[in-house]
N, CA, C and O of each residue as an XYZ file, in Angstrom:
512
protein
N       0.855     -1.169      0.000
C       0.000      0.000      0.000
C       0.900      1.231      0.000
O       1.874      1.321      0.748
N       0.547      2.154     -0.849
C       1.358      3.345     -0.970
C       0.627      4.529     -0.354
O      -0.535      4.426      0.037
N       1.321      5.641     -0.277
C       0.745      6.834      0.347
C      -0.501      7.322     -0.390
O      -1.449      7.796      0.237
N      -0.503      7.209     -1.707
C      -1.662      7.667     -2.469
C      -2.900      6.825     -2.143
O      -4.010      7.347     -2.041
N      -2.693      5.526     -1.983
C      -3.814      4.649     -1.628
C      -4.361      4.993     -0.247
O      -5.571      4.991     -0.018
N      -3.461      5.281      0.645
C      -3.874      5.647      1.997
C      -4.620      6.982      2.005
O      -5.613      7.137      2.716
N      -4.138      7.945      1.211
C      -4.838      9.233      1.102
C      -6.220      9.061      0.505
O      -7.158      9.743      0.917
N      -6.364      8.163     -0.460
C      -7.679      7.899     -1.057
C      -8.642      7.295     -0.030
O      -9.828      7.625     -0.007
N      -8.121      6.420      0.807
C      -8.978      5.823      1.846
C      -9.433      6.867      2.863
O     -10.593      6.874      3.276
N      -8.521      7.744      3.262
C      -8.906      8.798      4.203
C      -9.895      9.773      3.583
O     -10.801     10.251      4.266
N      -9.736     10.072      2.318
C     -10.672     10.966      1.633
C     -12.056     10.335      1.542
O     -13.066     11.022      1.694
N     -12.104      9.033      1.295
C     -13.399      8.346      1.239
C     -14.058      8.323      2.617
O     -15.283      8.395      2.720
N     -13.253      8.221      3.673
C     -13.817      8.208      5.026
C     -14.341      9.586      5.419
O     -15.273      9.686      6.216
N     -13.750     10.652      4.866
C     -14.218     12.006      5.181
C     -15.530     12.323      4.483
O     -16.312     13.126      4.992
N     -15.791     11.723      3.342
C     -17.003     12.001      2.575
C     -18.152     11.145      3.104
O     -18.553     10.172      2.464
N     -18.672     11.505      4.255
C     -19.770     10.776      4.884
C     -21.083     11.301      4.313
O     -21.298     12.513      4.288
N     -21.969     10.412      3.851
C     -23.245     10.896      3.319
C     -24.097     11.500      4.435
O     -24.083     11.021      5.568
N     -24.832     12.548      4.104
C     -25.666     13.239      5.074
C     -27.014     12.519      5.154
O     -27.640     12.233      4.133
N     -27.442     12.236      6.367
C     -28.713     11.562      6.588
C     -29.810     12.618      6.586
O     -29.661     13.693      7.168
N     -30.931     12.287      5.909
C     -32.024     13.265      5.834
C     -32.697     13.405      7.200
O     -32.600     12.524      8.054
N     -33.377     14.527      7.379
C     -34.035     14.809      8.659
C     -35.154     13.817      8.941
O     -35.388     13.465     10.098
N     -35.841     13.365      7.916
C     -36.929     12.403      8.105
C     -36.442     11.073      8.643
O     -37.047     10.496      9.546
N     -35.334     10.587      8.077
C     -34.763      9.318      8.553
C     -34.272      9.473      9.986
O     -34.486      8.590     10.817
N     -33.615     10.590     10.279
C     -33.105     10.822     11.633
C     -34.246     10.907     12.629
O     -34.121     10.400     13.744
N     -35.367     11.540     12.257
C     -36.512     11.648     13.160
C     -37.123     10.274     13.417
O     -37.520      9.988     14.546
N     -37.210      9.422     12.403
C     -37.768      8.075     12.596
C     -36.863      7.218     13.470
O     -37.341      6.454     14.309
N     -35.556      7.346     13.272
C     -34.613      6.569     14.094
C     -34.695      7.005     15.552
O     -34.713      6.163     16.449
N     -34.743      8.305     15.795
C     -34.827      8.789     17.175
C     -36.156      8.429     17.821
O     -36.198      8.131     19.015
N     -37.252      8.451     17.049
C     -38.553      8.052     17.600
C     -38.546      6.577     17.968
O     -39.088      6.191     19.004
N     -37.932      5.745     17.123
C     -37.842      4.324     17.425
C     -36.954      4.080     18.640
O     -37.251      3.213     19.462
N     -35.873      4.835     18.756
C     -34.991      4.689     19.915
C     -35.686      5.118     21.203
O     -35.446      4.537     22.261
N     -36.538      6.123     21.119
C     -37.260      6.602     22.298
C     -38.218      5.535     22.814
O     -38.444      5.430     24.020
N     -38.785      4.737     21.897
C     -39.697      3.661     22.320
C     -38.972      2.582     23.114
O     -39.573      1.928     23.966
N     -37.694      2.395     22.841
C     -36.934      1.331     23.500
C     -36.213      1.790     24.767
O     -35.533      0.988     25.407
N     -36.342      3.029     25.131
C     -35.708      3.533     26.345
C     -36.471      3.027     27.577
O     -37.698      2.931     27.535
N     -35.771      2.701     28.670
C     -36.471      2.266     29.883
C     -37.265      3.430     30.477
O     -36.842      4.585     30.452
N     -38.407      3.081     30.999
C     -39.272      4.104     31.592
C     -39.219      3.987     33.109
O     -39.041      2.901     33.662
N     -39.375      5.111     33.757
C     -39.385      5.128     35.222
C     -40.693      4.520     35.716
O     -41.754      4.717     35.123
N     -40.592      3.775     36.821
C     -41.768      3.173     37.401
C     -42.557      4.247     38.150
O     -42.015      4.958     38.996
N     -43.833      4.349     37.828
C     -44.683      5.352     38.447
C     -45.419      4.696     39.607
O     -46.152      3.725     39.419
N     -45.221      5.226     40.790
C     -45.899      4.731     41.982
C     -47.012      5.714     42.309
O     -46.755      6.893     42.548
N     -48.254      5.226     42.320
C     -49.350      6.160     42.607
C     -49.279      6.649     44.045
O     -49.027      5.881     44.974
N     -49.504      7.936     44.202
C     -49.498      8.535     45.538
C     -50.795      8.187     46.250
O     -51.876      8.272     45.667
N     -50.682      7.801     47.499
C     -51.862      7.451     48.274
C     -52.144      8.585     49.244
O     -51.330      8.911     50.108
N     -53.279      9.154     49.083
C     -53.675     10.247     49.963
C     -54.174      9.718     51.298
O     -54.374      8.513     51.454
N     -54.374     10.602     52.252
C     -54.884     10.160     53.547
C     -56.325      9.675     53.413
O     -57.140     10.251     52.692
N     -56.596      8.619     54.120
C     -57.967      8.084     54.096
C     -58.770      8.749     55.199
O     -58.222      9.215     56.198
N     -60.037      8.783     55.004
C     -60.904      9.453     55.972
C     -61.686      8.407     56.751
O     -62.638      7.819     56.238
N     -61.284      8.184     57.973
C     -61.987      7.286     58.876
C     -62.015      5.838     58.435
O     -63.104      5.277     58.318
N     -60.866      5.190     58.179
C     -60.909      3.794     57.760
C     -61.255      2.895     58.936
O     -60.962      3.214     60.088
N     -61.866      1.796     58.636
C     -62.171      0.825     59.678
C     -60.925      0.002     59.968
O     -59.914      0.147     59.280
N     -60.983     -0.850     60.966
C     -59.841     -1.662     61.392
C     -59.413     -2.609     60.277
O     -58.216     -2.744     60.021
N     -60.345     -3.263     59.612
C     -59.998     -4.236     58.577
C     -59.413     -3.537     57.353
O     -58.520     -4.078     56.701
N     -59.903     -2.351     57.037
C     -59.368     -1.630     55.886
C     -57.924     -1.200     56.141
O     -57.088     -1.280     55.241
N     -57.630     -0.754     57.337
C     -56.263     -0.329     57.638
C     -55.311     -1.519     57.642
O     -54.164     -1.393     57.212
N     -55.781     -2.692     58.131
C     -54.934     -3.879     58.107
C     -54.654     -4.322     56.681
O     -53.516     -4.649     56.347
N     -55.684     -4.335     55.833
C     -55.474     -4.770     54.455
C     -54.590     -3.776     53.711
O     -53.803     -4.165     52.848
N     -54.721     -2.485     54.046
C     -53.885     -1.479     53.393
C     -52.432     -1.633     53.821
O     -51.534     -1.498     52.990
N     -52.179     -1.912     55.100
C     -50.797     -2.088     55.555
C     -50.202     -3.370     54.977
O     -49.012     -3.418     54.670
N     -51.030     -4.412     54.829
C     -50.537     -5.641     54.219
C     -50.199     -5.417     52.754
O     -49.185     -5.922     52.272
N     -51.032     -4.667     52.036
C     -50.744     -4.414     50.627
C     -49.514     -3.532     50.481
O     -48.754     -3.697     49.526
N     -49.300     -2.593     51.411
C     -48.106     -1.756     51.343
C     -46.853     -2.583     51.613
O     -45.820     -2.375     50.977
N     -46.943     -3.524     52.559
C     -45.781     -4.358     52.841
C     -45.513     -5.303     51.672
O     -44.357     -5.602     51.373
N     -46.568     -5.776     51.009
C     -46.359     -6.624     49.841
C     -45.684     -5.839     48.720
O     -44.783     -6.348     48.054
N     -46.116     -4.617     48.516
C     -45.484     -3.835     47.468
C     -44.040     -3.493     47.850
O     -43.185     -3.380     46.971
N     -43.757     -3.327     49.140
C     -42.393     -3.074     49.580
C     -41.508     -4.276     49.253
O     -40.412     -4.109     48.718
N     -41.974     -5.482     49.570
C     -41.192     -6.677     49.286
C     -41.033     -6.884     47.783
O     -39.978     -7.320     47.321
N     -42.074     -6.573     47.026
C     -41.965     -6.704     45.575
C     -40.954     -5.705     45.018
O     -40.207     -6.030     44.096
N     -40.924     -4.496     45.570
C     -39.957     -3.508     45.108
C     -38.539     -3.917     45.486
O     -37.607     -3.717     44.707
N     -38.371     -4.488     46.676
C     -37.046     -4.964     47.089
C     -36.599     -6.101     46.181
O     -35.445     -6.139     45.755
N     -37.513     -7.033     45.881
C     -37.193     -8.147     45.000
C     -36.844     -7.651     43.605
O     -35.924     -8.169     42.973
N     -37.569     -6.655     43.124
C     -37.270     -6.096     41.803
C     -35.925     -5.373     41.811
O     -35.205     -5.406     40.813
N     -35.575     -4.720     42.919
C     -34.297     -4.009     43.005
C     -33.132     -4.996     43.011
O     -32.070     -4.703     42.463
N     -33.321     -6.153     43.621
C     -32.262     -7.162     43.653
C     -32.056     -7.757     42.271
O     -30.928     -8.065     41.888
N     -33.135     -7.921     41.523
C     -33.001     -8.485     40.184
C     -33.947     -9.635     39.937
O     -33.811    -10.339     38.936
N     -34.903     -9.845     40.821
C     -35.877    -10.900     40.608
C     -35.529    -12.169     41.361
O     -34.617    -12.204     42.187
N     -36.289    -13.211     41.048
C     -36.137    -14.492     41.725
C     -34.788    -15.157     41.522
O     -34.187    -15.607     42.497
N     -34.282    -15.238     40.279
C     -32.979    -15.886     40.098
C     -31.842    -15.176     40.839
O     -30.948    -15.828     41.378
N     -31.875    -13.862     40.863
C     -30.834    -13.130     41.588
C     -30.957    -13.360     43.090
O     -29.947    -13.466     43.786
N     -32.180    -13.438     43.590
C     -32.383    -13.709     45.010
C     -31.899    -15.109     45.369
O     -31.340    -15.312     46.447
N     -32.109    -16.086     44.468
C     -31.625    -17.444     44.718
C     -30.099    -17.475     44.760
O     -29.517    -18.141     45.615
N     -29.453    -16.764     43.849
C     -27.987    -16.717     43.854
C     -27.443    -16.023     45.084
O     -26.443    -16.455     45.657
N     -28.102    -14.940     45.493
C     -27.682    -14.218     46.692
C     -27.847    -15.092     47.934
O     -26.996    -15.074     48.824
N     -28.929    -15.850     47.996
C     -29.156    -16.749     49.141
C     -28.114    -17.860     49.176
O     -27.600    -18.199     50.242
N     -27.801    -18.429     48.009
C     -26.798    -19.492     47.964
C     -25.427    -18.970     48.394
O     -24.694    -19.655     49.107
N     -25.083    -17.757     47.957
C     -23.790    -17.183     48.362
C     -23.760    -16.896     49.858
O     -22.736    -17.098     50.509
N     -24.871    -16.429     50.402
C     -24.925    -16.155     51.837
C     -24.796    -17.446     52.644
O     -24.073    -17.484     53.640
N     -25.486    -18.492     52.224
C     -25.392    -19.768     52.937
C     -23.992    -20.366     52.819
O     -23.482    -20.943     53.780
N     -23.368    -20.232     51.654
C     -21.996    -20.728     51.503
C     -21.053    -19.964     52.419
O     -20.149    -20.554     53.010
N     -21.255    -18.660     52.542
C     -20.415    -17.864     53.439
C     -20.578    -18.261     54.890
O     -19.600    -18.331     55.634
N     -21.820    -18.522     55.299
C     -22.063    -18.965     56.680
C     -21.434    -20.328     56.908
O     -20.828    -20.568     57.952
N     -21.573    -21.218     55.937
C     -21.023    -22.570     56.076
C     -19.497    -22.519     56.157
O     -18.906    -23.161     57.025
N     -18.856    -21.770     55.272
C     -17.393    -21.686     55.297
C     -16.921    -21.008     56.578
O     -15.906    -21.407     57.149
N     -17.637    -19.999     57.032
C     -17.262    -19.335     58.268
C     -17.437    -20.221     59.483
O     -16.653    -20.135     60.428
N     -18.444    -21.064     59.477
C     -18.693    -21.943     60.613
C     -17.749    -23.140     60.602
O     -17.278    -23.562     61.658
N     -17.465    -23.693     59.419
C     -16.643    -24.896     59.327
C     -15.171    -24.604     59.559
O     -14.436    -25.505     59.963
N     -14.718    -23.399     59.323
C     -13.335    -22.988     59.492
C     -12.381    -23.987     58.833
O     -11.792    -24.832     59.507
N     -12.234    -23.880     57.510
C     -11.362    -24.824     56.804
C      -9.924    -24.721     57.289
O      -9.489    -23.693     57.808
N      -9.198    -25.822     57.104
C      -7.819    -25.893     57.572
C      -6.885    -25.097     56.699
O      -7.306    -24.245     55.917
N      -5.613    -25.388     56.846
C      -4.610    -24.682     56.066
C      -4.663    -25.139     54.614
O      -5.261    -26.166     54.294
N      -4.042    -24.378     53.759
C      -4.041    -24.706     52.337
C      -3.283    -26.004     52.095
O      -3.639    -26.758     51.189
N      -2.266    -26.278     52.866
C      -1.511    -27.515     52.675
C      -2.377    -28.740     52.940
O      -2.132    -29.800     52.364
N      -3.370    -28.616     53.790
C      -4.284    -29.728     54.025
C      -5.156    -29.977     52.801
O      -5.544    -31.115     52.535
N      -5.459    -28.941     52.070
C      -6.305    -29.082     50.893
C      -5.542    -29.602     49.685
O      -6.160    -30.103     48.745
N      -4.216    -29.500     49.682
C      -3.411    -29.917     48.539
C      -3.145    -31.411     48.503
O      -2.573    -31.901     47.529
N      -3.534    -32.140     49.515
C      -3.353    -33.592     49.601
C      -1.889    -33.995     49.459
O      -1.563    -34.979     48.794
N      -1.014    -33.218     50.094
C       0.411    -33.487     50.015
C       0.825    -34.471     51.092
O       1.820    -35.178     50.932
N       0.111    -34.527     52.141
C       0.488    -35.397     53.240
C       1.261    -34.627     54.280
O       1.160    -33.403     54.365
N       2.028    -35.339     55.066
C       2.803    -34.713     56.137
C       4.245    -34.505     55.688
O       5.167    -34.995     56.341
N       4.451    -33.813     54.627
C       5.813    -33.544     54.172
C       6.222    -32.165     54.655
O       5.400    -31.255     54.768
N       7.472    -32.035     54.929
C       7.977    -30.737     55.354
C       8.546    -30.018     54.139
O       9.082    -30.645     53.226
N       8.426    -28.747     54.141
C       8.937    -27.967     53.022
C      10.023    -27.026     53.529
O       9.992    -26.574     54.673
N      10.973    -26.745     52.663
C      12.059    -25.830     52.975
C      11.620    -24.422     52.601
O      10.813    -24.234     51.690
N      12.159    -23.437     53.310
C      11.895    -22.051     52.951
C      13.158    -21.434     52.399
O      14.266    -21.802     52.789
N      12.988    -20.507     51.502
C      14.108    -19.843     50.886
C      13.919    -18.351     51.069
O      12.898    -17.787     50.675
N      14.926    -17.708     51.678
C      14.871    -16.267     51.852
C      15.445    -15.613     50.609
O      16.650    -15.673     50.366
N      14.594    -14.998     49.838
C      15.043    -14.348     48.609
C      15.646    -12.996     48.934
O      16.653    -12.606     48.343
N      15.042    -12.282     49.863
C      15.549    -10.982     50.264
C      16.277    -11.124     51.586
O      15.691    -11.607     52.555
N      17.516    -10.725     51.655
C      18.258    -10.880     52.912
C      17.727     -9.931     53.984
O      17.208     -8.855     53.687
N      17.869    -10.348     55.202
C      17.452     -9.531     56.335
C      18.609     -8.612     56.730
O      19.716     -8.725     56.203
N      18.334     -7.709     57.658
C      19.376     -6.784     58.125
C      20.502     -7.531     58.822
O      21.659     -7.119     58.743
N      20.178     -8.622     59.503
C      21.209     -9.391     60.219
C      22.232     -9.974     59.264
O      23.396    -10.132     59.631
N      21.821    -10.297     58.046
C      22.770    -10.876     57.090
C      23.845     -9.870     56.704
O      24.959    -10.270     56.367
N      23.547     -8.591     56.742
C      24.531     -7.570     56.410
C      25.477     -7.283     57.577
O      26.604     -6.836     57.360
N      25.036     -7.532     58.798
C      25.827     -7.216     59.985
C      26.854     -8.299     60.262
O      27.919     -8.023     60.815
N      26.539     -9.536     59.880
C      27.440    -10.651     60.173
C      28.719    -10.525     59.332
O      28.682    -10.309     58.121
N      29.856    -10.673     60.039
C      31.140    -10.592     59.351
C      31.544    -11.987     58.935
O      31.189    -12.978     59.573
N      32.271    -12.040     57.881
C      32.808    -13.341     57.566
C      32.880    -13.692     56.167
O      33.327    -14.787     55.827
């Protein structure tokens, strides 16, 4: 590829066709339809003289909507199941207190040597 070919490619990239206003308006209208919408929660005004059963049913419905909103904020049922499984695994691992990593490696009762890669201050003080 030579410089002239490269200049031709850059010139072709600069000549971008102009999109008409009608096409742009249709694309933006279609994109607006696919945008997420905010959840509208109806405002509940004060009730005038509710009976005991009405207030209980209203508090139960409010608590149900609270739990539904919490569940929706978490991500639904599958997310709640994953969160519960992770919480139970954490409790189990914390309660069981697993041993050292060497116990998990199935090495047995072998001793290992250590190697000091970085010398300590005492190594510099010793004469000899």
